[in-house]
PDB file of C-alpha atoms in Angstrom:
ATOM      1  CA  PHE A   1       1.375  -3.904   0.232  1.00 83.00           C
ATOM      2  CA  LEU A   2       2.678  -7.388   0.717  1.00 83.00           C
ATOM      3  CA  GLU A   3       0.568  -7.781   3.671  1.00 89.00           C
ATOM      4  CA  ALA A   4      -2.463  -7.131   1.795  1.00 91.00           C
ATOM      5  CA  LEU A   5      -1.592  -9.624  -0.964  1.00 92.00           C
ATOM      6  CA  LYS A   6      -0.078 -12.838   1.074  1.00 93.00           C
ATOM      7  CA  ALA A   7      -3.757 -14.642   0.826  1.00 95.00           C
ATOM      8  CA  PRO A   8      -4.073 -16.532  -2.558  1.00 96.00           C
ATOM      9  CA  GLN A   9      -7.787 -15.689  -2.429  1.00 96.00           C
ATOM     10  CA  SER A  10      -6.756 -11.669  -2.076  1.00 96.00           C
ATOM     11  CA  ARG A  11      -4.243 -12.492  -5.232  1.00 96.00           C
ATOM     12  CA  ARG A  12      -6.968 -13.996  -7.205  1.00 96.00           C
ATOM     13  CA  ILE A  13      -9.136 -10.884  -6.549  1.00 97.00           C
ATOM     14  CA  VAL A  14      -6.518  -8.921  -7.839  1.00 96.00           C
ATOM     15  CA  GLU A  15      -6.562 -10.759 -10.821  1.00 96.00           C
ATOM     16  CA  LYS A  16     -10.169 -10.607 -11.564  1.00 97.00           C
ATOM     17  CA  LEU A  17     -10.273  -6.793 -10.960  1.00 97.00           C
ATOM     18  CA  ALA A  18      -7.152  -6.201 -13.176  1.00 96.00           C
ATOM     19  CA  ASN A  19      -9.483  -7.374 -16.208  1.00 93.00           C
ATOM     20  CA  GLU A  20     -12.532  -5.173 -15.525  1.00 95.00           C
ATOM     21  CA  ASP A  21     -14.124  -3.147 -12.662  1.00 96.00           C
ATOM     22  CA  MET A  22     -16.903  -4.861 -10.926  1.00 97.00           C
ATOM     23  CA  SER A  23     -19.302  -4.649  -8.308  1.00 96.00           C
ATOM     24  CA  THR A  24     -19.047  -6.967  -5.090  1.00 95.00           C
ATOM     25  CA  GLU A  25     -21.711  -9.266  -6.292  1.00 95.00           C
ATOM     26  CA  THR A  26     -20.236 -10.152  -9.561  1.00 96.00           C
ATOM     27  CA  LEU A  27     -16.908 -10.746  -7.958  1.00 96.00           C
ATOM     28  CA  ILE A  28     -18.391 -13.020  -5.630  1.00 96.00           C
ATOM     29  CA  LYS A  29     -20.099 -14.857  -8.768  1.00 96.00           C
ATOM     30  CA  LYS A  30     -16.772 -15.077 -10.714  1.00 96.00           C
ATOM     31  CA  THR A  31     -14.357 -15.783  -8.091  1.00 95.00           C
ATOM     32  CA  LYS A  32     -17.071 -18.429  -6.405  1.00 95.00           C
ATOM     33  CA  PHE A  33     -16.011 -16.965  -3.010  1.00 96.00           C
ATOM     34  CA  SER A  34     -18.399 -16.896  -0.217  1.00 97.00           C
ATOM     35  CA  SER A  35     -19.650 -13.297   0.384  1.00 95.00           C
ATOM     36  CA  GLN A  36     -17.850 -13.257   3.713  1.00 97.00           C
ATOM     37  CA  SER A  37     -14.570 -14.436   2.542  1.00 96.00           C
ATOM     38  CA  ILE A  38     -14.948 -11.513  -0.421  1.00 96.00           C
ATOM     39  CA  HIS A  39     -15.301  -8.991   2.306  1.00 95.00           C
ATOM     40  CA  LEU A  40     -12.515 -10.330   4.577  1.00 96.00           C
ATOM     41  CA  HIS A  41     -10.006 -10.131   1.593  1.00 97.00           C
ATOM     42  CA  LEU A  42     -10.962  -6.881   0.387  1.00 96.00           C
ATOM     43  CA  LYS A  43     -10.800  -5.064   3.630  1.00 96.00           C
ATOM     44  CA  PRO A  44      -7.043  -5.293   3.582  1.00 97.00           C
ATOM     45  CA  LEU A  45      -6.794  -4.519  -0.138  1.00 97.00           C
ATOM     46  CA  ILE A  46      -8.827  -1.532   0.193  1.00 96.00           C
ATOM     47  CA  LYS A  47      -6.900  -0.390   3.487  1.00 96.00           C
ATOM     48  CA  ALA A  48      -3.786  -0.614   1.239  1.00 95.00           C
ATOM     49  CA  LYS A  49      -5.245   1.305  -1.347  1.00 95.00           C
ATOM     50  CA  LEU A  50      -4.754  -1.542  -4.070  1.00 96.00           C
ATOM     51  CA  ILE A  51      -8.387  -1.654  -4.906  1.00 97.00           C
ATOM     52  CA  THR A  52     -10.767   1.210  -4.391  1.00 96.00           C
ATOM     53  CA  ARG A  53     -14.521   1.047  -4.201  1.00 94.00           C
ATOM     54  CA  SER A  54     -16.771   3.920  -6.292  1.00 91.00           C
ATOM     55  CA  SER A  55     -19.802   6.055  -4.558  1.00 85.00           C
ATOM     56  CA  ILE A  56     -22.053   3.192  -6.627  1.00 88.00           C
ATOM     57  CA  GLY A  57     -20.178   0.425  -5.106  1.00 86.00           C
ATOM     58  CA  MET A  58     -17.921  -0.565  -8.092  1.00 96.00           C
ATOM     59  CA  LEU A  59     -14.442  -2.195  -7.165  1.00 98.00           C
ATOM     60  CA  LYS A  60     -11.681  -1.005  -9.359  1.00 97.00           C
ATOM     61  CA  LEU A  61      -7.586  -2.188  -9.407  1.00 96.00           C
ATOM     62  CA  ASN A  62      -5.787   1.313  -8.036  1.00 96.00           C
ATOM     63  CA  ARG A  63      -2.956   0.520 -11.098  1.00 93.00           C
ATOM     64  CA  ARG A  64      -1.185   3.443  -9.806  1.00 92.00           C
ATOM     65  CA  LYS A  65      -0.383   2.009  -6.548  1.00 91.00           C
ATOM     66  CA  PHE A  66       0.714  -1.252  -8.221  1.00 88.00           C
ATOM     67  CA  ASN A  67       2.894   0.642 -10.548  1.00 87.00           C
ATOM     68  CA  GLN A  68       4.870   2.580  -7.758  1.00 87.00           C
ATOM     69  CA  ASN A  69       5.446  -0.713  -5.987  1.00 84.00           C
ATOM     70  CA  ALA A  70       6.520  -2.455  -9.435  1.00 86.00           C
ATOM     71  CA  ASP A  71       8.710   0.373  -9.745  1.00 86.00           C
ATOM     72  CA  TRP A  72      10.532   0.040  -6.154  1.00 85.00           C
ATOM     73  CA  PHE A  73      10.546  -3.907  -6.888  1.00 84.00           C
ATOM     74  CA  LYS A  74      12.740  -2.745 -10.233  1.00 86.00           C
ATOM     75  CA  SER A  75      14.727  -0.503  -8.720  1.00 89.00           C
ATOM     76  CA  ILE A  76      16.020  -3.111  -6.048  1.00 88.00           C
ATOM     77  CA  LEU A  77      16.326  -5.797  -8.632  1.00 86.00           C
ATOM     78  CA  THR A  78      18.705  -3.888 -10.921  1.00 79.00           C
TER      79      THR A  78
END
């Protein structure tokens, strides 16, 4: 989880997908990252299951995975 979010570019991708699901092409336009950079940073996010890709290629934030991790952080901070 944390490894997938270590790069600022990865966190920016997550921020964009928090607002709406989108295609890789739309994500490239909204972040102004190169195609190569997007694919480089999507790989660990998808592997960590923080982002999913639908059969039609739409990228979606896996809110459930983020909530599970948020619950863990809350448990150690209280």
